[in-house]
Each structure stands twice: as C-alpha cells, then as structure tokens.
Steps between C-alpha positions, in 0.01 A plus 500: 500500500803287413476123528735266687671297225643235735156437643365439149793280397424276797122529487330157532272495196272198552544193286193434286394140438222503241277228363466599136187389316418496129241767577774726643714446192218579258389801706847656490512479121149647474594779743778623269280488191541161337176366360381832357548341159274196536613363160873492576570132570856562622380762748209289623715215628610730785142562615316176419593192703313275255776563245875434507499719810813702582596759760569845358869540598458849646288342776834454677462853637184417697564140609626481859450877523541630859231764457532868583742438786656848476179641658572329832559750779834349600666551157536877543384549139242762397296253298275762337801645319669185371533451124591184311813605310643194326424131454712203398409135435731207430337171403672176603232235434150487348241629745229261619129558439417348840676373811694640792733796450715676758620861489797621706547879480783706646630857473833491318600866504401854596637802312491864611405732213472813713134584540396147397628149570511190283424165662597184312331170580511152352257209511604142435206293381525124552269205453392272784815288455730799538588533130569860397241613243568871464669796663313831509675819604354844546610853579266705719533879509445630855408861429616751759683237707860547389764705677634226729852531363533164327640387165351695208593269209216288354547124532385421144605659173224640279465349152562752221250489216619499136524833316289367213122504473322194650441205267157407639216693663217322685191669649319314777205651691444495875157495663355771724460247784826313435679611819210367707544161335877499511518574874339159565833345399624608843602867466247687710673840509205744530674733253339283232149489641435789738451848347594671828829312524580582138426869563726501808779356282454776242292318237157607373366143526623149579778380272570163344745276685847521353504121481174503308660741251791255487259217420347693209842592363628146549205368300606715204862381527401137552284506189729693268847375595454132596154412363369402845780243549589516870806275466674777301490750787803581715459832681309829501586841641323835477460838666162655581505867398139613543171348621225359280138581576258208453325525165800637311664326204861386542717514188810279531783602266737210437841451341587154368792467742248499787526867594167672567310791649129571538277806497132575554342598172244744641758724672812408297691446824776239535400269786766229466856570391844339462343156458679185389374147441773237472393197298631224276 
C-alpha cells in the first residue's frame, strides 16, 4: 500500500536527549569490531578509557538516534519491509566521549520509484550547549509502498567509483553474535535479532545492521586513509547494496582519493557501493 508522503514530511520524530558515558563510547567501538587486535595501540584508544580516549567518529550515526520510529502504527510504513539504502555523515566538530548530546531528526524528502519509495531523513547532532557536532543523513527504501504519484528523482547523486582497480584491500571479520551486541546501541529492529522477522522479510536468518556494516567499513577507511586521525575527516557517503550476515568477513576495497566499496569474502557479494570519504 502506498504511503502518504506529506504525512511523513511532517511526522514529529521525537527529539532525543542522551547522556553519553565513556562506557557507551567504548561499547560502540567494540560493537563494530575495534579491539579485535589487542596489540594495536592506535585502535585501542577508542575502546580503553584509561588511554588517550577518543570517540570513534562513526558513532555519530547512533548518538541521539530516535530508534525504530518507522514501526509506529501512525507512520503508515510497513516496517518489516524497510531497507536501509544509503547513509551520509558530515563531521563539524570532534565528538565527545561523554556528556549530553541531542539528536533532532526530520524527514527531508520522499521519492516515488514506482513499486518502492525512497524516504530521506536527516539528524542534526548537537552537544548540550547547542553546538553542531555532526549531521547524519539516511535514505530508507520503503519496499512496496511507492505509487503515490510523487517526484521520482533521487535527492542525492550517487558517487561514481574510479575505473581502475582499488589501491588498498582490507579484510575485517564480523562475529556471529555481532548484531545482538550492536542493537544495544539503540537500533532494536527485530530484523537483526528475531529469526521469524528475518524470514518474513525474505532472509534466511537475521542480518547485520547496515550501520554496523558501515562501522566496520569506516574502520578500514579510518585506518588506511587518515591513520586514525579524526581531525582529518570531513564527510562520508555510501550505498548499501546487499546485507551482511553476522560472522562474515567484510573486504573494503579503497582508492586513495577516498572512493570505496565493500564485499563479503565468503559469498563474493558487494554489500557497500559508491562510497566516498572526504578528508584532508
């Protein structure tokens, strides 16, 4: 059934005021795989508060997160069939390891693709003093809910990857139970924990959160392109092209200009495409 785009554009997504702790910050980094190499000093400072403790910059996607609001009855969205299509992050200031953060999320556009619809949303993440820390935008694919007669042009252009072979290839493993950890960051969509929900959505078992896949891929980019230096980051964009199953290995293929894609090694399936990291 088609959605009502005006209803979604005006939908009151609740503001989230979060008290961030050092434990939360360390847990996020652990939940996307940092710390697997217990001898990597640069990696460990994102999981061990006894060091020169830093927030892994991709944590911006979970801070001030409004939760799985699309599942509310009054949205008109078939929540079982939604798919995370694209994600964008723009960093404005270094992220805190603790303190108050506030997330304000709004729907910025709805596009009719015929059978499906694309819903664009944006979250502004601020500190307790109102300073803008990061902006996180996402595209949600609403499967089977197009056909309402709206604009069909996407709101964001897709980055084109270079024609050459990637310059760098990084393999990072995921754990079999990783989705069960990651959901404790605030994304409790049962697609990632409940076998029956996954089956109803057409998957043989629960899948990894798209944003957890992003965290693993970001780790590879962060290490290889800027040597874990968060002050060199500007913006990130990517498109999710296929789900990852917990326990699979993610291979991130990187060009030195910041372009990237990722695939799962076991099935040789591209899971992230048209990626771009902007950095200095």
